[in-house]
Amino acid sequence: MKKFLAVVMVAVCAMGLAACGSKGSSDKTLVMATNAEFPPYEFYEGDKVVGIDAEMAAAVAEELGMELKIEDMAFDSIIAAVQSGKADMGVAGMTVNEDRLKNVNFSTPYTEAAQVIIIKDGSTVATPDDLTGKKIGVQLGTTGDIYAGDIADATIERYNKGFEAVQALLQDKIDAVIIDREPAKVFVSQNEGLVIVDEEFTVEDYAIAIAKDNEELLTKINEALAKLEASGKLQEIKDKYITAE
Ligand code: ARG
């Protein structure tokens, strides 16, 4: 009987009538692509991915009556995973920008964010303008990477993980790191001798990335986000991971 069902499923999949297991998503599972190197949004606690995005995604999945499955990958693979259907959504502190909008849809933004500059204590860099001609570390494929390209005469060093850029700064291999504000606060709090430049480098919005051809999921996710916002649940999740100054 099992075998018969499997054969039928293969046939149904081949006809394109049902979401197929091999594509990651089934009717009951909501697959989230992320890059779990990004506290407080997504990071490992033991072997579990936790953080604001992980909890928000779990709450969205619950609203949708689905079960969340998290796939950890390189940040610059997330959009492709969503486009190919390997994942249903990208939730990775991902900034909405024009280029990405050509490839995926974005949900309603769920957080205001910023790129900030981390420097060593005593650095001469005091504002974003002082980055001219400097060696700057970023995480590959992030908005920090993209916008650092606008700085005159700067050398950009790209790392797979944001924390690797911070380590390079600690070792004086680079002059500054451009990275998202909340992860920057976490990295600075965990390492002596680092400070964040007061003036932000950019201001941006985080949203959930969804395949262009999945308008239905976009609508459902936006409805779920609106509910979580209205009930205060979203704020509760944020407050759990970010303590107000
Ligand atoms: N907000 C930045 C961007 O969208 C960085 C996000 C990095 N996220 C991560 N999970 N590593 O490009």
mmCIF file of C-alpha atoms and ligand atoms in Angstrom:
data_model
loop_
_atom_site.group_PDB
_atom_site.id
_atom_site.type_symbol
_atom_site.label_atom_id
_atom_site.label_comp_id
_atom_site.label_asym_id
_atom_site.label_seq_id
_atom_site.Cartn_x
_atom_site.Cartn_y
_atom_site.Cartn_z
ATOM 1 C CA MET A 1 0.000 0.000 0.000
ATOM 2 C CA LYS A 2 2.828 2.376 0.985
ATOM 3 C CA LYS A 3 4.601 1.574 -2.226
ATOM 4 C CA PHE A 4 1.488 2.227 -4.245
ATOM 5 C CA LEU A 5 1.045 5.603 -2.570
ATOM 6 C CA ALA A 6 4.640 6.517 -3.263
ATOM 7 C CA VAL A 7 4.153 5.722 -6.929
ATOM 8 C CA VAL A 8 1.017 7.845 -7.047
ATOM 9 C CA MET A 9 2.858 10.722 -5.334
ATOM 10 C CA VAL A 10 5.645 10.561 -7.897
ATOM 11 C CA ALA A 11 3.085 10.682 -10.659
ATOM 12 C CA VAL A 12 1.266 13.610 -9.038
ATOM 13 C CA CYS A 13 4.540 15.423 -8.551
ATOM 14 C CA ALA A 14 5.499 14.823 -12.157
ATOM 15 C CA MET A 15 2.244 16.381 -13.238
ATOM 16 C CA GLY A 16 3.022 19.360 -11.115
ATOM 17 C CA LEU A 17 -0.175 19.074 -9.134
ATOM 18 C CA ALA A 18 1.293 18.906 -5.667
ATOM 19 C CA ALA A 19 4.178 20.344 -3.737
ATOM 20 C CA CYS A 20 6.814 17.649 -3.852
ATOM 21 C CA GLY A 21 8.869 16.434 -0.944
ATOM 22 C CA SER A 22 12.162 16.792 -2.749
ATOM 23 C CA LYS A 23 11.531 20.488 -3.193
ATOM 24 C CA GLY A 24 11.648 20.962 0.551
ATOM 25 C CA SER A 25 8.187 22.294 1.016
ATOM 26 C CA SER A 26 5.140 20.181 1.627
ATOM 27 C CA ASP A 27 1.703 21.360 2.617
ATOM 28 C CA LYS A 28 2.609 21.059 6.260
ATOM 29 C CA THR A 29 6.222 22.141 6.377
ATOM 30 C CA LEU A 30 7.390 25.712 6.013
ATOM 31 C CA VAL A 31 11.072 25.708 5.084
ATOM 32 C CA MET A 32 13.065 28.734 6.173
ATOM 33 C CA ALA A 33 16.442 29.470 4.645
ATOM 34 C CA THR A 34 18.755 31.412 6.913
ATOM 35 C CA ASN A 35 22.377 32.011 7.819
ATOM 36 C CA ALA A 36 22.679 31.365 11.527
ATOM 37 C CA GLU A 37 25.725 33.543 12.155
ATOM 38 C CA PHE A 38 23.769 36.608 13.004
ATOM 39 C CA PRO A 39 22.868 37.159 16.648
ATOM 40 C CA PRO A 40 20.336 38.196 17.924
ATOM 41 C CA TYR A 41 18.349 37.309 14.768
ATOM 42 C CA GLU A 42 19.652 33.794 14.153
ATOM 43 C CA PHE A 43 22.391 31.923 15.935
ATOM 44 C CA TYR A 44 23.094 28.543 17.479
ATOM 45 C CA GLU A 45 22.296 27.635 21.028
ATOM 46 C CA GLY A 46 23.772 24.143 21.182
ATOM 47 C CA ASP A 47 22.608 22.556 17.947
ATOM 48 C CA LYS A 48 19.434 24.606 17.753
ATOM 49 C CA VAL A 49 18.955 27.776 15.718
ATOM 50 C CA VAL A 50 17.355 30.427 17.927
ATOM 51 C CA GLY A 51 16.856 34.187 17.771
ATOM 52 C CA ILE A 52 14.285 36.748 16.698
ATOM 53 C CA ASP A 53 13.919 35.441 13.143
ATOM 54 C CA ALA A 54 13.723 31.804 14.251
ATOM 55 C CA GLU A 55 10.998 32.557 16.810
ATOM 56 C CA MET A 56 9.111 34.897 14.523
ATOM 57 C CA ALA A 57 9.191 32.276 11.758
ATOM 58 C CA ALA A 58 7.939 29.622 14.179
ATOM 59 C CA ALA A 59 5.070 31.921 15.160
ATOM 60 C CA VAL A 60 4.272 32.586 11.479
ATOM 61 C CA ALA A 61 4.321 28.838 10.789
ATOM 62 C CA GLU A 62 1.965 28.285 13.715
ATOM 63 C CA GLU A 63 -0.451 30.897 12.331
ATOM 64 C CA LEU A 64 -0.349 29.039 9.019
ATOM 65 C CA GLY A 65 -0.892 25.672 10.721
ATOM 66 C CA MET A 66 2.470 24.490 9.454
ATOM 67 C CA GLU A 67 5.652 23.187 10.946
ATOM 68 C CA LEU A 68 8.832 25.206 10.635
ATOM 69 C CA LYS A 69 11.997 23.638 9.279
ATOM 70 C CA ILE A 70 15.185 25.712 9.353
ATOM 71 C CA GLU A 71 17.891 25.301 6.703
ATOM 72 C CA ASP A 72 21.173 26.992 7.594
ATOM 73 C CA MET A 73 23.283 28.062 4.609
ATOM 74 C CA ALA A 74 25.650 30.766 3.362
ATOM 75 C CA PHE A 75 23.923 34.150 3.374
ATOM 76 C CA ASP A 76 24.502 34.645 -0.338
ATOM 77 C CA SER A 77 22.728 31.334 -1.151
ATOM 78 C CA ILE A 78 19.435 32.279 0.489
ATOM 79 C CA ILE A 79 17.820 34.150 -2.418
ATOM 80 C CA ALA A 80 18.660 31.310 -4.821
ATOM 81 C CA ALA A 81 17.227 28.757 -2.384
ATOM 82 C CA VAL A 82 13.975 30.720 -2.251
ATOM 83 C CA GLN A 83 13.857 31.205 -6.029
ATOM 84 C CA SER A 84 14.422 27.519 -6.713
ATOM 85 C CA GLY A 85 11.819 26.409 -4.173
ATOM 86 C CA LYS A 86 14.426 24.628 -2.049
ATOM 87 C CA ALA A 87 13.120 26.888 0.721
ATOM 88 C CA ASP A 88 9.721 28.560 1.064
ATOM 89 C CA MET A 89 11.077 31.735 2.601
ATOM 90 C CA GLY A 90 14.294 33.505 3.459
ATOM 91 C CA VAL A 91 14.351 34.854 7.010
ATOM 92 C CA ALA A 92 17.808 36.152 7.752
ATOM 93 C CA GLY A 93 17.735 39.750 8.896
ATOM 94 C CA MET A 94 17.480 40.344 5.183
ATOM 95 C CA THR A 95 17.316 43.924 4.031
ATOM 96 C CA VAL A 96 14.802 44.892 1.376
ATOM 97 C CA ASN A 97 16.626 46.380 -1.595
ATOM 98 C CA GLU A 98 15.966 47.090 -5.266
ATOM 99 C CA ASP A 99 18.260 44.405 -6.629
ATOM 100 C CA ARG A 100 16.809 41.663 -4.463
ATOM 101 C CA LEU A 101 13.296 42.759 -5.403
ATOM 102 C CA LYS A 102 14.122 41.783 -8.976
ATOM 103 C CA ASN A 103 14.521 38.179 -7.807
ATOM 104 C CA VAL A 104 12.132 37.714 -4.882
ATOM 105 C CA ASN A 105 9.136 39.314 -3.234
ATOM 106 C CA PHE A 106 9.427 40.720 0.265
ATOM 107 C CA SER A 107 6.838 40.583 3.019
ATOM 108 C CA THR A 108 5.823 43.647 4.977
ATOM 109 C CA PRO A 109 8.958 44.791 6.850
ATOM 110 C CA TYR A 110 9.137 43.488 10.420
ATOM 111 C CA THR A 111 12.056 45.532 11.746
ATOM 112 C CA GLU A 112 13.867 48.768 11.113
ATOM 113 C CA ALA A 113 17.561 48.133 10.907
ATOM 114 C CA ALA A 114 20.812 49.886 10.105
ATOM 115 C CA GLN A 115 24.326 49.225 8.939
ATOM 116 C CA VAL A 116 26.834 50.538 11.440
ATOM 117 C CA ILE A 117 30.592 50.809 11.548
ATOM 118 C CA ILE A 118 32.642 48.910 14.124
ATOM 119 C CA ILE A 119 36.131 50.250 14.828
ATOM 120 C CA LYS A 120 38.843 49.624 17.358
ATOM 121 C CA ASP A 121 38.980 51.903 20.361
ATOM 122 C CA GLY A 122 41.179 54.869 19.469
ATOM 123 C CA SER A 123 40.586 54.629 15.722
ATOM 124 C CA THR A 124 40.601 57.881 13.743
ATOM 125 C CA VAL A 125 37.335 56.885 12.066
ATOM 126 C CA ALA A 126 34.612 58.998 13.672
ATOM 127 C CA THR A 127 31.972 59.230 10.927
ATOM 128 C CA PRO A 128 31.084 57.247 7.774
ATOM 129 C CA ASP A 129 32.990 59.868 5.706
ATOM 130 C CA ASP A 130 36.220 58.868 7.412
ATOM 131 C CA LEU A 131 36.055 55.447 5.705
ATOM 132 C CA THR A 132 37.544 56.895 2.505
ATOM 133 C CA GLY A 133 40.644 54.929 1.562
ATOM 134 C CA LYS A 134 40.230 52.466 4.420
ATOM 135 C CA LYS A 135 40.271 48.663 4.531
ATOM 136 C CA ILE A 136 36.754 47.561 5.351
ATOM 137 C CA GLY A 137 35.500 44.124 6.362
ATOM 138 C CA VAL A 138 32.000 42.922 5.494
ATOM 139 C CA GLN A 139 30.004 39.704 5.284
ATOM 140 C CA LEU A 140 29.871 38.485 1.689
ATOM 141 C CA GLY A 141 26.701 39.438 -0.180
ATOM 142 C CA THR A 142 25.206 41.579 2.567
ATOM 143 C CA THR A 143 24.078 45.169 2.192
ATOM 144 C CA GLY A 144 27.240 46.119 4.102
ATOM 145 C CA ASP A 145 29.168 44.533 1.223
ATOM 146 C CA ILE A 146 27.021 46.206 -1.423
ATOM 147 C CA TYR A 147 27.097 49.733 0.033
ATOM 148 C CA ALA A 148 30.766 49.616 1.043
ATOM 149 C CA GLY A 149 31.363 49.588 -2.708
ATOM 150 C CA ASP A 150 30.331 53.268 -2.762
ATOM 151 C CA ILE A 151 33.167 54.378 -0.475
ATOM 152 C CA ALA A 152 35.929 56.116 -2.408
ATOM 153 C CA ASP A 153 39.284 54.304 -2.560
ATOM 154 C CA ALA A 154 38.249 51.752 0.036
ATOM 155 C CA THR A 155 39.459 48.139 -0.044
ATOM 156 C CA ILE A 156 36.681 45.675 0.732
ATOM 157 C CA GLU A 157 37.533 42.413 2.481
ATOM 158 C CA ARG A 158 34.676 39.904 2.254
ATOM 159 C CA TYR A 159 34.182 37.207 4.882
ATOM 160 C CA ASN A 160 31.752 34.289 4.964
ATOM 161 C CA LYS A 161 30.659 35.188 8.475
ATOM 162 C CA GLY A 162 30.227 38.604 10.030
ATOM 163 C CA PHE A 163 32.178 37.474 13.057
ATOM 164 C CA GLU A 164 35.192 36.632 10.883
ATOM 165 C CA ALA A 165 35.278 40.290 9.829
ATOM 166 C CA VAL A 166 35.204 41.300 13.493
ATOM 167 C CA GLN A 167 38.108 38.949 14.217
ATOM 168 C CA ALA A 168 40.105 40.478 11.369
ATOM 169 C CA LEU A 169 39.480 43.900 12.914
ATOM 170 C CA LEU A 170 40.671 42.656 16.306
ATOM 171 C CA GLN A 171 43.838 41.413 14.589
ATOM 172 C CA ASP A 172 44.362 44.795 12.853
ATOM 173 C CA LYS A 173 44.031 43.243 9.416
ATOM 174 C CA ILE A 174 41.346 45.794 8.545
ATOM 175 C CA ASP A 175 40.337 49.279 9.750
ATOM 176 C CA ALA A 176 36.592 48.863 10.190
ATOM 177 C CA VAL A 177 33.658 46.480 9.816
ATOM 178 C CA ILE A 178 30.324 47.449 8.284
ATOM 179 C CA ILE A 179 27.566 45.249 9.657
ATOM 180 C CA ASP A 180 24.001 45.366 10.935
ATOM 181 C CA ARG A 181 23.425 47.257 14.188
ATOM 182 C CA GLU A 182 22.166 44.503 16.516
ATOM 183 C CA PRO A 183 24.789 41.899 15.538
ATOM 184 C CA ALA A 184 27.379 44.684 15.884
ATOM 185 C CA LYS A 185 26.201 45.330 19.443
ATOM 186 C CA VAL A 186 26.499 41.633 20.264
ATOM 187 C CA PHE A 187 30.011 41.314 18.781
ATOM 188 C CA VAL A 188 31.205 44.500 20.477
ATOM 189 C CA SER A 189 29.843 43.361 23.838
ATOM 190 C CA GLN A 190 31.687 40.048 23.503
ATOM 191 C CA ASN A 191 35.084 41.555 22.622
ATOM 192 C CA GLU A 192 37.240 44.108 24.379
ATOM 193 C CA GLY A 193 38.438 47.205 22.599
ATOM 194 C CA LEU A 194 35.720 47.633 19.985
ATOM 195 C CA VAL A 195 33.274 50.497 19.541
ATOM 196 C CA ILE A 196 30.431 51.376 17.209
ATOM 197 C CA VAL A 197 30.543 54.712 15.363
ATOM 198 C CA ASP A 198 27.556 56.847 16.455
ATOM 199 C CA GLU A 199 26.431 57.881 12.998
ATOM 200 C CA GLU A 200 24.757 55.042 11.136
ATOM 201 C CA PHE A 201 26.054 54.076 7.699
ATOM 202 C CA THR A 202 22.600 53.252 6.253
ATOM 203 C CA VAL A 203 19.075 52.790 7.542
ATOM 204 C CA GLU A 204 17.128 49.825 6.202
ATOM 205 C CA ASP A 205 14.195 47.440 6.685
ATOM 206 C CA TYR A 206 14.212 43.694 7.254
ATOM 207 C CA ALA A 207 11.570 41.545 5.591
ATOM 208 C CA ILE A 208 10.899 37.922 4.689
ATOM 209 C CA ALA A 209 11.876 36.892 1.136
ATOM 210 C CA ILE A 210 9.391 34.741 -0.802
ATOM 211 C CA ALA A 211 9.491 33.369 -4.353
ATOM 212 C CA LYS A 212 7.959 35.653 -6.981
ATOM 213 C CA ASP A 213 5.627 32.896 -8.149
ATOM 214 C CA ASN A 214 4.257 32.263 -4.659
ATOM 215 C CA GLU A 215 1.887 35.186 -4.186
ATOM 216 C CA GLU A 216 -0.328 32.986 -2.065
ATOM 217 C CA LEU A 217 2.373 32.452 0.535
ATOM 218 C CA LEU A 218 3.240 36.159 0.454
ATOM 219 C CA THR A 219 -0.357 37.015 1.343
ATOM 220 C CA LYS A 220 -0.510 34.407 4.092
ATOM 221 C CA ILE A 221 2.783 35.500 5.620
ATOM 222 C CA ASN A 222 1.724 39.147 5.575
ATOM 223 C CA GLU A 223 -1.527 38.236 7.307
ATOM 224 C CA ALA A 224 0.359 36.238 9.929
ATOM 225 C CA LEU A 225 2.832 39.091 10.489
ATOM 226 C CA ALA A 226 -0.042 41.562 10.912
ATOM 227 C CA LYS A 227 -1.586 39.301 13.545
ATOM 228 C CA LEU A 228 1.696 38.890 15.414
ATOM 229 C CA GLU A 229 2.182 42.634 15.319
ATOM 230 C CA ALA A 230 -1.351 43.366 16.574
ATOM 231 C CA SER A 231 -1.189 40.814 19.380
ATOM 232 C CA GLY A 232 2.134 42.143 20.626
ATOM 233 C CA LYS A 233 3.754 38.749 20.050
ATOM 234 C CA LEU A 234 6.300 40.139 17.588
ATOM 235 C CA GLN A 235 7.387 42.811 20.053
ATOM 236 C CA GLU A 236 7.609 40.203 22.786
ATOM 237 C CA ILE A 237 9.988 38.125 20.662
ATOM 238 C CA LYS A 238 12.144 41.179 19.900
ATOM 239 C CA ASP A 239 12.247 42.200 23.553
ATOM 240 C CA LYS A 240 13.375 38.724 24.533
ATOM 241 C CA TYR A 241 16.533 39.105 22.442
ATOM 242 C CA ILE A 242 17.167 42.860 22.449
ATOM 243 C CA THR A 243 17.340 44.707 25.730
ATOM 244 C CA ALA A 244 16.416 48.360 25.463
ATOM 245 C CA GLU A 245 19.220 50.803 26.243
HETATM 246 N N1 ARG B 1 20.879 42.972 6.562
HETATM 247 C C1 ARG B 1 21.993 42.561 5.788
HETATM 248 C C2 ARG B 1 21.541 42.137 4.412
HETATM 249 O O1 ARG B 1 20.425 41.922 4.171
HETATM 250 C C3 ARG B 1 22.781 41.426 6.429
HETATM 251 C C4 ARG B 1 22.007 40.215 6.761
HETATM 252 C C5 ARG B 1 22.895 39.062 7.190
HETATM 253 N N2 ARG B 1 22.093 38.016 7.728
HETATM 254 C C6 ARG B 1 22.555 36.838 8.176
HETATM 255 N N3 ARG B 1 21.692 36.012 8.685
HETATM 256 N N4 ARG B 1 23.815 36.553 8.116
HETATM 257 O O2 ARG B 1 22.326 41.999 3.524
#
